[in-house]
mmCIF file with all atom_site columns, C-alpha atoms in Angstrom:
data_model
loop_
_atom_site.group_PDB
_atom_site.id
_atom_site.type_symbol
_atom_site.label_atom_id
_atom_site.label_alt_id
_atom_site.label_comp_id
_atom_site.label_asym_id
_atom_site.label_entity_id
_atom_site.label_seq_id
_atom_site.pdbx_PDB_ins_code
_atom_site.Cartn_x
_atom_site.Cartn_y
_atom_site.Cartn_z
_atom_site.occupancy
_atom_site.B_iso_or_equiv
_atom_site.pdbx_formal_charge
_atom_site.auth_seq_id
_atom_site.auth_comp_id
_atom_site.auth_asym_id
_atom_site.auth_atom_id
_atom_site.pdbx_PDB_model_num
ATOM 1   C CA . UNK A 1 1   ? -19.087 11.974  -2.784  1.00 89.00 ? 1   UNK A CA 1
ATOM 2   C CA . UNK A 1 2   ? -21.700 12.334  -5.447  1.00 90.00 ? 2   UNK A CA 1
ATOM 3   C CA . UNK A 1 3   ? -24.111 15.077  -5.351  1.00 89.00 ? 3   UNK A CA 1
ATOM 4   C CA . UNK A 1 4   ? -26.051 13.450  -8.478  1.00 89.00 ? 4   UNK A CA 1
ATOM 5   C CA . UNK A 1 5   ? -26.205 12.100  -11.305 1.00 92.00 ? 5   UNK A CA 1
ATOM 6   C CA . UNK A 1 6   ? -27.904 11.886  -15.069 1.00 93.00 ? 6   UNK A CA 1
ATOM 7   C CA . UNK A 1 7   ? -28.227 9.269   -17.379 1.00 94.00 ? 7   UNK A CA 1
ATOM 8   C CA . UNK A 1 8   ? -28.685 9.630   -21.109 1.00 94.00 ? 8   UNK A CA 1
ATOM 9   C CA . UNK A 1 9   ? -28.712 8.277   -23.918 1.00 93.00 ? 9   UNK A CA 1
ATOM 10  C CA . UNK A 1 10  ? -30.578 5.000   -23.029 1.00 92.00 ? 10  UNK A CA 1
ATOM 11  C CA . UNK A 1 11  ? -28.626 4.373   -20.218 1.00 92.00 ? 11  UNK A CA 1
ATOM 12  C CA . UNK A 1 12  ? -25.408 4.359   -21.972 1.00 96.00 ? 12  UNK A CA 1
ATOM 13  C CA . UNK A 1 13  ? -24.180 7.827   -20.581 1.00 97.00 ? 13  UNK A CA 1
ATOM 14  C CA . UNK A 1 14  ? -24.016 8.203   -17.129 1.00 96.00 ? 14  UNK A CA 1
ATOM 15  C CA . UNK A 1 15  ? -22.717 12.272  -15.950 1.00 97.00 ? 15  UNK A CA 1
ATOM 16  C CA . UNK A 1 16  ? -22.019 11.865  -11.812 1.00 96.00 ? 16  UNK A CA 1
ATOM 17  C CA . UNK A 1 17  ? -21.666 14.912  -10.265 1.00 96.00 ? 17  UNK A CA 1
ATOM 18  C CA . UNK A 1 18  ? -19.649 15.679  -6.726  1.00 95.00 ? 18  UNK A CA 1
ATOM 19  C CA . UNK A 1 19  ? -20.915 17.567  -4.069  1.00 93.00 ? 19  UNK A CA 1
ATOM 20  C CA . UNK A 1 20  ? -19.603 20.934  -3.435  1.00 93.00 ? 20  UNK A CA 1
ATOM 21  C CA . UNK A 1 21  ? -16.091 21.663  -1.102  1.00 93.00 ? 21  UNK A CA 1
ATOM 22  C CA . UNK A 1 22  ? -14.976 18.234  -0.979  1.00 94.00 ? 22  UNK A CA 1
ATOM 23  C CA . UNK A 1 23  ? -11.160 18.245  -0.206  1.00 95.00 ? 23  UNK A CA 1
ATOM 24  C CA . UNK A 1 24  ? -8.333  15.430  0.133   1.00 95.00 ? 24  UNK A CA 1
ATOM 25  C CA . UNK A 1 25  ? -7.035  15.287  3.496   1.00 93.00 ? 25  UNK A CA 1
ATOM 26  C CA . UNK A 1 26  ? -4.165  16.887  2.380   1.00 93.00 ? 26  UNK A CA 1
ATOM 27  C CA . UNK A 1 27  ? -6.514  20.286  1.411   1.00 94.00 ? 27  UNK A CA 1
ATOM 28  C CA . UNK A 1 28  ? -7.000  19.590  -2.397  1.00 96.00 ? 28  UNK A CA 1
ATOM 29  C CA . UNK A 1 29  ? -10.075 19.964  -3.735  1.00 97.00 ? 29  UNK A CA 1
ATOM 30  C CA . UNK A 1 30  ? -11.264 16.330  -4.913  1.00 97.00 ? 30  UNK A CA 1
ATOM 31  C CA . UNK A 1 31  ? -11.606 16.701  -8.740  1.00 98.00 ? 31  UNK A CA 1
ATOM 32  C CA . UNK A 1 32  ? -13.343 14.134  -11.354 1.00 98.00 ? 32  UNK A CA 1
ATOM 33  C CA . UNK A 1 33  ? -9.910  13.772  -12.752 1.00 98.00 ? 33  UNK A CA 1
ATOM 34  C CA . UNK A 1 34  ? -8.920  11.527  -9.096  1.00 98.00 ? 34  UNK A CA 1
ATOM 35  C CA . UNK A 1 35  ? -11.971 9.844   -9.754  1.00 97.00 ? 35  UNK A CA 1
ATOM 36  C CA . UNK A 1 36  ? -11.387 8.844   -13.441 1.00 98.00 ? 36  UNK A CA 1
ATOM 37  C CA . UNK A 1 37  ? -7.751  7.782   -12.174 1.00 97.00 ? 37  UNK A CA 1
ATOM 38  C CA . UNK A 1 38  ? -8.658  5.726   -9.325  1.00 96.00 ? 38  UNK A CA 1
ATOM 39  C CA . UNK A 1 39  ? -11.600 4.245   -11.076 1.00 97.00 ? 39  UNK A CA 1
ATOM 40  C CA . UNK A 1 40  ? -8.927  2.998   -13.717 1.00 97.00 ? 40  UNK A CA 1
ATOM 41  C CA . UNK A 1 41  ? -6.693  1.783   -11.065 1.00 96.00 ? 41  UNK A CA 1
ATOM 42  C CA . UNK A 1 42  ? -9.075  -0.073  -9.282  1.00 96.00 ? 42  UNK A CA 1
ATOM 43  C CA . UNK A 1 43  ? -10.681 -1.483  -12.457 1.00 96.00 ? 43  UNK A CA 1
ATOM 44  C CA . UNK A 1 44  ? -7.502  -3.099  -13.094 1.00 95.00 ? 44  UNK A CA 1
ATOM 45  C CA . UNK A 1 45  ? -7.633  -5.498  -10.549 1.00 92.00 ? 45  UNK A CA 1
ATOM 46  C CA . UNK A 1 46  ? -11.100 -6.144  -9.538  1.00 93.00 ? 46  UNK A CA 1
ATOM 47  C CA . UNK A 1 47  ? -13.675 -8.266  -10.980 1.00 93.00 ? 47  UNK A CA 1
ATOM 48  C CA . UNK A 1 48  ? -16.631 -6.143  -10.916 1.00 93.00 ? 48  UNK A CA 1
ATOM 49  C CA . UNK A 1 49  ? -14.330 -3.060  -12.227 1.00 94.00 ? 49  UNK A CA 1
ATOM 50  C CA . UNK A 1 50  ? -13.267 -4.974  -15.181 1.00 95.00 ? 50  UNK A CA 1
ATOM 51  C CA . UNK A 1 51  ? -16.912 -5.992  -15.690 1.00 94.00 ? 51  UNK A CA 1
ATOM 52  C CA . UNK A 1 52  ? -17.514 -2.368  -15.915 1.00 95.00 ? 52  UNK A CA 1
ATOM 53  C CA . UNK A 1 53  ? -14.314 -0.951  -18.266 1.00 96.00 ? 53  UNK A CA 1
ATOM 54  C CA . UNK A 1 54  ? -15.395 -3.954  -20.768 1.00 96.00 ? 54  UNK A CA 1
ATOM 55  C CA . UNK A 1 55  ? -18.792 -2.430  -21.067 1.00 96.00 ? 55  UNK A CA 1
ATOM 56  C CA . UNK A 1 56  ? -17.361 1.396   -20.924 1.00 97.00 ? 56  UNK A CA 1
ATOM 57  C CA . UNK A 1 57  ? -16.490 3.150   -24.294 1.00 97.00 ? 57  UNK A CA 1
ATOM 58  C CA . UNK A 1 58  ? -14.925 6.389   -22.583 1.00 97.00 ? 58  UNK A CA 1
ATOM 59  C CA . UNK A 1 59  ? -14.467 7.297   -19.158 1.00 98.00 ? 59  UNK A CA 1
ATOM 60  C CA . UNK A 1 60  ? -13.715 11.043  -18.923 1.00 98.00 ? 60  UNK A CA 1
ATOM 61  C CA . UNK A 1 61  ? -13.637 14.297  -16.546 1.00 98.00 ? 61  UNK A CA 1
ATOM 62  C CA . UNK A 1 62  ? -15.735 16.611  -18.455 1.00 98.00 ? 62  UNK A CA 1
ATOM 63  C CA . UNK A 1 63  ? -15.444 19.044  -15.663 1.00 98.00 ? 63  UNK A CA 1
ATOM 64  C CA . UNK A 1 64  ? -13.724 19.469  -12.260 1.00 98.00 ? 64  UNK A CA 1
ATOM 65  C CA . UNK A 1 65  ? -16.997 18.402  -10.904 1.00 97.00 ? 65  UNK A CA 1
ATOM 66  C CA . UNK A 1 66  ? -18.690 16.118  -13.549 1.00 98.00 ? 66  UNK A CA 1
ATOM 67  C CA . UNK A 1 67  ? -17.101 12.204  -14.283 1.00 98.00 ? 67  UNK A CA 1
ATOM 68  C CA . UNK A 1 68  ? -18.897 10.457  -17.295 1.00 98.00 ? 68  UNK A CA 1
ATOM 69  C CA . UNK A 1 69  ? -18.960 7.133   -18.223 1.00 97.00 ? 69  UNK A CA 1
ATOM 70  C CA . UNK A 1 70  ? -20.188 6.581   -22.459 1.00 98.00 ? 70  UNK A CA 1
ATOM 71  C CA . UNK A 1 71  ? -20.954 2.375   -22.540 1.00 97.00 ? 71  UNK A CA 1
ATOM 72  C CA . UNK A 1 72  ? -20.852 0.424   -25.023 1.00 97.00 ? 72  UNK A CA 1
ATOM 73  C CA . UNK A 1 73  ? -24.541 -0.833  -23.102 1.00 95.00 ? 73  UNK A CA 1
ATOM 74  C CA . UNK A 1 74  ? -26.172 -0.561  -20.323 1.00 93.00 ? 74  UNK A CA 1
ATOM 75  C CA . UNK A 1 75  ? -24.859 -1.267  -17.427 1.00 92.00 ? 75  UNK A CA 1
ATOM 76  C CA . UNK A 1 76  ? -27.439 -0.810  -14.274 1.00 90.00 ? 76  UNK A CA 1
ATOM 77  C CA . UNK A 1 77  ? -24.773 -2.089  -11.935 1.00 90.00 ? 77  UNK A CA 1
ATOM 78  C CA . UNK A 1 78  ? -22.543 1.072   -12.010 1.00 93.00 ? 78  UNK A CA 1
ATOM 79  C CA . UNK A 1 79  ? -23.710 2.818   -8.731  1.00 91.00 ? 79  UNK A CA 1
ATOM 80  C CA . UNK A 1 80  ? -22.935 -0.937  -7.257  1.00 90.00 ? 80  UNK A CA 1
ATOM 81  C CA . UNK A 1 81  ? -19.653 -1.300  -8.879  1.00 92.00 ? 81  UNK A CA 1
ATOM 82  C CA . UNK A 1 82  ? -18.398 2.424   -7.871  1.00 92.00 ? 82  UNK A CA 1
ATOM 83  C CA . UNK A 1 83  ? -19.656 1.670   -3.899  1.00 89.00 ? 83  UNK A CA 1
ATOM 84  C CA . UNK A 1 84  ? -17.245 -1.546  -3.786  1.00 88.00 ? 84  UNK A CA 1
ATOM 85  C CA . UNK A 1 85  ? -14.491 -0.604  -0.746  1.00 86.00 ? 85  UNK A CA 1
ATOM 86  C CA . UNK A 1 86  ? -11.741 -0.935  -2.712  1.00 88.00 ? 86  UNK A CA 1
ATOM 87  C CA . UNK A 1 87  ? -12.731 1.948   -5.240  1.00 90.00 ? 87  UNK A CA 1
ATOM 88  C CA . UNK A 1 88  ? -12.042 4.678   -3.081  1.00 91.00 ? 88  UNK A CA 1
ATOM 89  C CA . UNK A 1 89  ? -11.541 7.935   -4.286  1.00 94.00 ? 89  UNK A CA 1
ATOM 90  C CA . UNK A 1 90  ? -7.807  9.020   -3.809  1.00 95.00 ? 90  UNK A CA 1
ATOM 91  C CA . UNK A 1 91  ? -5.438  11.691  -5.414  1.00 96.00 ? 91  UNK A CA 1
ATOM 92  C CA . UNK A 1 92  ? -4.790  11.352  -9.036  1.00 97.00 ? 92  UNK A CA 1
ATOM 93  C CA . UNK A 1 93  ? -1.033  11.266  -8.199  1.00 96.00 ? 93  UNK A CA 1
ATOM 94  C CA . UNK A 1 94  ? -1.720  8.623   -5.810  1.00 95.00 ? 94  UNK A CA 1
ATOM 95  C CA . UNK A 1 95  ? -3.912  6.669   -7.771  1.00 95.00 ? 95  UNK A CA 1
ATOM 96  C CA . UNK A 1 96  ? -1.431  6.551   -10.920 1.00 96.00 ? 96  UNK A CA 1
ATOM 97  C CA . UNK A 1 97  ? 0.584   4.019   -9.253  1.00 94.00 ? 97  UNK A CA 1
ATOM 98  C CA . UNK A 1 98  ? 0.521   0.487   -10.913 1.00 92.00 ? 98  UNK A CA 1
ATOM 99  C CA . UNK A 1 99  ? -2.696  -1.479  -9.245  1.00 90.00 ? 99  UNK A CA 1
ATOM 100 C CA . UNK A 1 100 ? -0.519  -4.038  -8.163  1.00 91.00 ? 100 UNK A CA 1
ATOM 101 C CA . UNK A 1 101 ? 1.710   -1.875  -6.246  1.00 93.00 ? 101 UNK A CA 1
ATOM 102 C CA . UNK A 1 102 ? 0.608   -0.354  -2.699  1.00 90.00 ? 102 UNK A CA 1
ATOM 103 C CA . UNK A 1 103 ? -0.134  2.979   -2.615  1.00 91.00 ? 103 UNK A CA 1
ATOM 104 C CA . UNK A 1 104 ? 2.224   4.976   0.019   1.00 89.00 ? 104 UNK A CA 1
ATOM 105 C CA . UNK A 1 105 ? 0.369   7.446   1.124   1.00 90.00 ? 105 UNK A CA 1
ATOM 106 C CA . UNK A 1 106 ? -3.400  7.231   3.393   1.00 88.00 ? 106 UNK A CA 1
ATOM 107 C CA . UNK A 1 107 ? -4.877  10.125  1.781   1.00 92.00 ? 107 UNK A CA 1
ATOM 108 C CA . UNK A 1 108 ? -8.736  10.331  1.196   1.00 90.00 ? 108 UNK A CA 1
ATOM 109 C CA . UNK A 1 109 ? -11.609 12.519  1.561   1.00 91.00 ? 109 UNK A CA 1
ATOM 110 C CA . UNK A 1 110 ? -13.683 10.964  4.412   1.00 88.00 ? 110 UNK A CA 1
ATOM 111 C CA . UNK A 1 111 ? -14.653 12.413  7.752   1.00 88.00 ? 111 UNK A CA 1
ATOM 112 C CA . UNK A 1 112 ? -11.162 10.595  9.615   1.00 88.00 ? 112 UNK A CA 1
ATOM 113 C CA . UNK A 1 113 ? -7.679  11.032  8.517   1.00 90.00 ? 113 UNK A CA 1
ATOM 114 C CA . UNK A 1 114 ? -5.628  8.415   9.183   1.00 89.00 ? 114 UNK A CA 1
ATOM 115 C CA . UNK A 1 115 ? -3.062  9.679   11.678  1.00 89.00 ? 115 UNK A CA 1
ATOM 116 C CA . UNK A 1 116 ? 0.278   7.895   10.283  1.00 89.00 ? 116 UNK A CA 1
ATOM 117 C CA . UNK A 1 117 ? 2.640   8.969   13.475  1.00 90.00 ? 117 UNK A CA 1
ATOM 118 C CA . UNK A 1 118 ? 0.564   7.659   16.175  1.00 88.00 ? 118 UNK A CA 1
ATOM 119 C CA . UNK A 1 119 ? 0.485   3.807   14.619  1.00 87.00 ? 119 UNK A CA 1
ATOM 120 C CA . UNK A 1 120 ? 2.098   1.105   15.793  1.00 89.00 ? 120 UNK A CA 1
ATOM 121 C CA . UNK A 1 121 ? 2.387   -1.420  13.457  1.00 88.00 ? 121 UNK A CA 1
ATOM 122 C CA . UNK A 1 122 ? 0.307   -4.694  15.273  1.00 86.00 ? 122 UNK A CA 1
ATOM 123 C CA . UNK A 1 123 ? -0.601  -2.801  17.985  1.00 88.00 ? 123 UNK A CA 1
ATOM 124 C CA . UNK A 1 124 ? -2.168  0.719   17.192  1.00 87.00 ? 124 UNK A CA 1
ATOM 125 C CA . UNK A 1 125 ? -4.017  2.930   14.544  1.00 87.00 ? 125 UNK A CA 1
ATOM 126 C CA . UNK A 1 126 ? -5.510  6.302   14.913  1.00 87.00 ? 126 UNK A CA 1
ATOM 127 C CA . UNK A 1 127 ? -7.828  8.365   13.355  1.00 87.00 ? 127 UNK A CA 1
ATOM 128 C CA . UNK A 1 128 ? -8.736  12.121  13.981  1.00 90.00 ? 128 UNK A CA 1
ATOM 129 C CA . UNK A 1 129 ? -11.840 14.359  13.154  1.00 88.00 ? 129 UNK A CA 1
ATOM 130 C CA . UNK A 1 130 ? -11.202 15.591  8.880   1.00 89.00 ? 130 UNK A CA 1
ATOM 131 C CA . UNK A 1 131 ? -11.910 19.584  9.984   1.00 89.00 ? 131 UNK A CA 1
ATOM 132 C CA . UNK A 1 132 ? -12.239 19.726  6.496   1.00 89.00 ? 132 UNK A CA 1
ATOM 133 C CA . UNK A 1 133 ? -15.086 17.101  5.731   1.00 89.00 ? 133 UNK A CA 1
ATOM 134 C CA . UNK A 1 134 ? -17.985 18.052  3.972   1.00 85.00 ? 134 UNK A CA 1
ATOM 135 C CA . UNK A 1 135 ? -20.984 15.747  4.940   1.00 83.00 ? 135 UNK A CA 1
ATOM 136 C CA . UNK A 1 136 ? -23.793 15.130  2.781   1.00 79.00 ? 136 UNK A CA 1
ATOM 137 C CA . UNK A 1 137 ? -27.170 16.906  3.788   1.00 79.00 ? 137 UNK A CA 1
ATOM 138 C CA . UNK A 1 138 ? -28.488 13.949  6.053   1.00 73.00 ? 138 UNK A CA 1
ATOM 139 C CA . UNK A 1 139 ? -25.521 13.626  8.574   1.00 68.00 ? 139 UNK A CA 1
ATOM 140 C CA . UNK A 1 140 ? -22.596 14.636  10.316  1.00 55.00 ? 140 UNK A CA 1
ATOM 141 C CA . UNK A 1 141 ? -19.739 12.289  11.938  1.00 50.00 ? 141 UNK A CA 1
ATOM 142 C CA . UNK A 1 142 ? -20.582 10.425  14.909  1.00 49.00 ? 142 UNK A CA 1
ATOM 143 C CA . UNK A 1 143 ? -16.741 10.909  16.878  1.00 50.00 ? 143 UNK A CA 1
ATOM 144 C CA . UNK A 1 144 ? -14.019 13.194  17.324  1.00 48.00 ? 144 UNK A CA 1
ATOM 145 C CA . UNK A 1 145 ? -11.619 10.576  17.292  1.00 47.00 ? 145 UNK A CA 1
ATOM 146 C CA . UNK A 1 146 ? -10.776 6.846   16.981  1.00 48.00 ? 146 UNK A CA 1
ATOM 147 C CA . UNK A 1 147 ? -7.512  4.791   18.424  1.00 48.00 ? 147 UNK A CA 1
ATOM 148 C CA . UNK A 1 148 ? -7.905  1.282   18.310  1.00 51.00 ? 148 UNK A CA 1
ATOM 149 C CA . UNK A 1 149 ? -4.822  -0.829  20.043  1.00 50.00 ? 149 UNK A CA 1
ATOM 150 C CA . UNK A 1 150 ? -4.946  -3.884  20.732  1.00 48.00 ? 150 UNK A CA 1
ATOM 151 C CA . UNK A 1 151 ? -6.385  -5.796  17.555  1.00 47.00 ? 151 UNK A CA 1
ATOM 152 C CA . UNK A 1 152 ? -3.707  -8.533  17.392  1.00 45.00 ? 152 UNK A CA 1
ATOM 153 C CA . UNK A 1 153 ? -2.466  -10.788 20.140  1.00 45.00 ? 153 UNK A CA 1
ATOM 154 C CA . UNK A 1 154 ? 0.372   -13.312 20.163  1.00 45.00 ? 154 UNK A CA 1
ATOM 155 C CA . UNK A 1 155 ? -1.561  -17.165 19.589  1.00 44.00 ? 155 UNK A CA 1
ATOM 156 C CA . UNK A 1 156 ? -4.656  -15.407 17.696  1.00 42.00 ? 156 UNK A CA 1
ATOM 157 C CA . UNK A 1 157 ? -5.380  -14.897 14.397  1.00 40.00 ? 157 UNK A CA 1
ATOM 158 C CA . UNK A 1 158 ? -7.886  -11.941 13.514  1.00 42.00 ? 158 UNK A CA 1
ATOM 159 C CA . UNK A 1 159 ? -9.546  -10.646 10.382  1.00 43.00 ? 159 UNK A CA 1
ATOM 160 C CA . UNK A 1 160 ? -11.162 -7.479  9.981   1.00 46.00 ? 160 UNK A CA 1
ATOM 161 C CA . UNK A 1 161 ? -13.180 -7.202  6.872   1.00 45.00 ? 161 UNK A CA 1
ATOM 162 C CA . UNK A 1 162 ? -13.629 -3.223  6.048   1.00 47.00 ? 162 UNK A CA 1
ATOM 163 C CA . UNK A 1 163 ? -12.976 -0.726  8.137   1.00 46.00 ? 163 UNK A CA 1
ATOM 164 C CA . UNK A 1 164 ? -10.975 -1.507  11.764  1.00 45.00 ? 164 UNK A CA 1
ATOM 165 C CA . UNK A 1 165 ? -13.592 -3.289  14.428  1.00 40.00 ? 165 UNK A CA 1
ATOM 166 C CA . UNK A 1 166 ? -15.788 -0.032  15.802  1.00 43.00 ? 166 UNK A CA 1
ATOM 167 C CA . UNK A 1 167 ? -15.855 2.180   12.514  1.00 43.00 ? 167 UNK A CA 1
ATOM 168 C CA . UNK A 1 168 ? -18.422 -0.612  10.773  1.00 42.00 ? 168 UNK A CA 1
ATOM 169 C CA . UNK A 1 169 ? -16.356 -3.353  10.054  1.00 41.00 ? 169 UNK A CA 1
ATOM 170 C CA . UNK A 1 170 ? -16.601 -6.936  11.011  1.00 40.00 ? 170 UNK A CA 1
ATOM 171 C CA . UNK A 1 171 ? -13.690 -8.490  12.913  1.00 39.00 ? 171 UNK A CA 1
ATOM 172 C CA . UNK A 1 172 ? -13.331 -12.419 13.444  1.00 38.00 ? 172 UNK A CA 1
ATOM 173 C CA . UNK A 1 173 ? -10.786 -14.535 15.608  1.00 36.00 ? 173 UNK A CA 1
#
């Protein structure tokens, strides 16, 4: 999602900068105010996010485009930290709901939209083709669309770490 960024400041102000056109799957523009918001939600109840709010002074969206972090220090992990899964970008409104509550809504910004009417709970997910996607210079989406049925069977017990077995995730029995 991030076009750029600048640090300053001895590495104690970091300015990251989206790309251009990105939009929610629900058509609004994805503003650094979702991204201060859902940082601060997921900071709240992961390790490496509360490694970074300890060392941050002020988290703020200077802009629509432009999130900065002022630290107290350095902190040379912060691209890391912002790449973990569970720091993805969603609405403001979404991401205002208490980190230890699940969030009701499958709205991001990616190149699939989670299709909520075609799932079958234990049995079927779908995902189409976000029209609305804006890729970064060096590549497009690979597929139009994604079901995947079948994950769960009675007598078996399967994980899936990241994203459903087929979009780059890792599934185990």
């Amino acid at each position: 999602m991030v076009e750029g960024h600048t640090t300053a400041n001895d590495g104690k102000q970091w300015d990251l900068t989206l790309r251009d056109g990105l939009k929610f799957h629900d058509g609004a523009p994805v503003l650094a105010r979702d991204c201060v918001a859902t940082i601060m939600r997921w900071a709240k109840g992961y390790p490496m996010g509360q490694a970074l709010i300890a060392r941050t002074d002020e988290l703020t969206a200077v802009s629509d485009k432009v999130t900065r972090f002022r630290l107290k220090r350095p902190f040379p992990l912060l691209p890391e930290a912002l790449a973990e899964p569970y720091c993805s970008i969603m609405p403001e409104r979404l991401a205002q709901t208490s980190a230890f509550e699940q969030v009701k809504e499958a709205i991001g910004s990616g190149p699939f939209k989670f299709i909520t009417s075609e799932r079958i709970p234990g049995q079927r997910v779908v995902f189409d083709k976000n029209p609305d996607y804006v890729p970064r210079p060096s590549g497009t989406p690979s597929f139009q669309r994604r079901s995947e049925s079948g994950l769960y069977r009675p007598g078996h017990l399967e994980f899936c770490a990241g994203p459903f077995n087929g979009l780059g995730g890792a599934c185990a029995r």
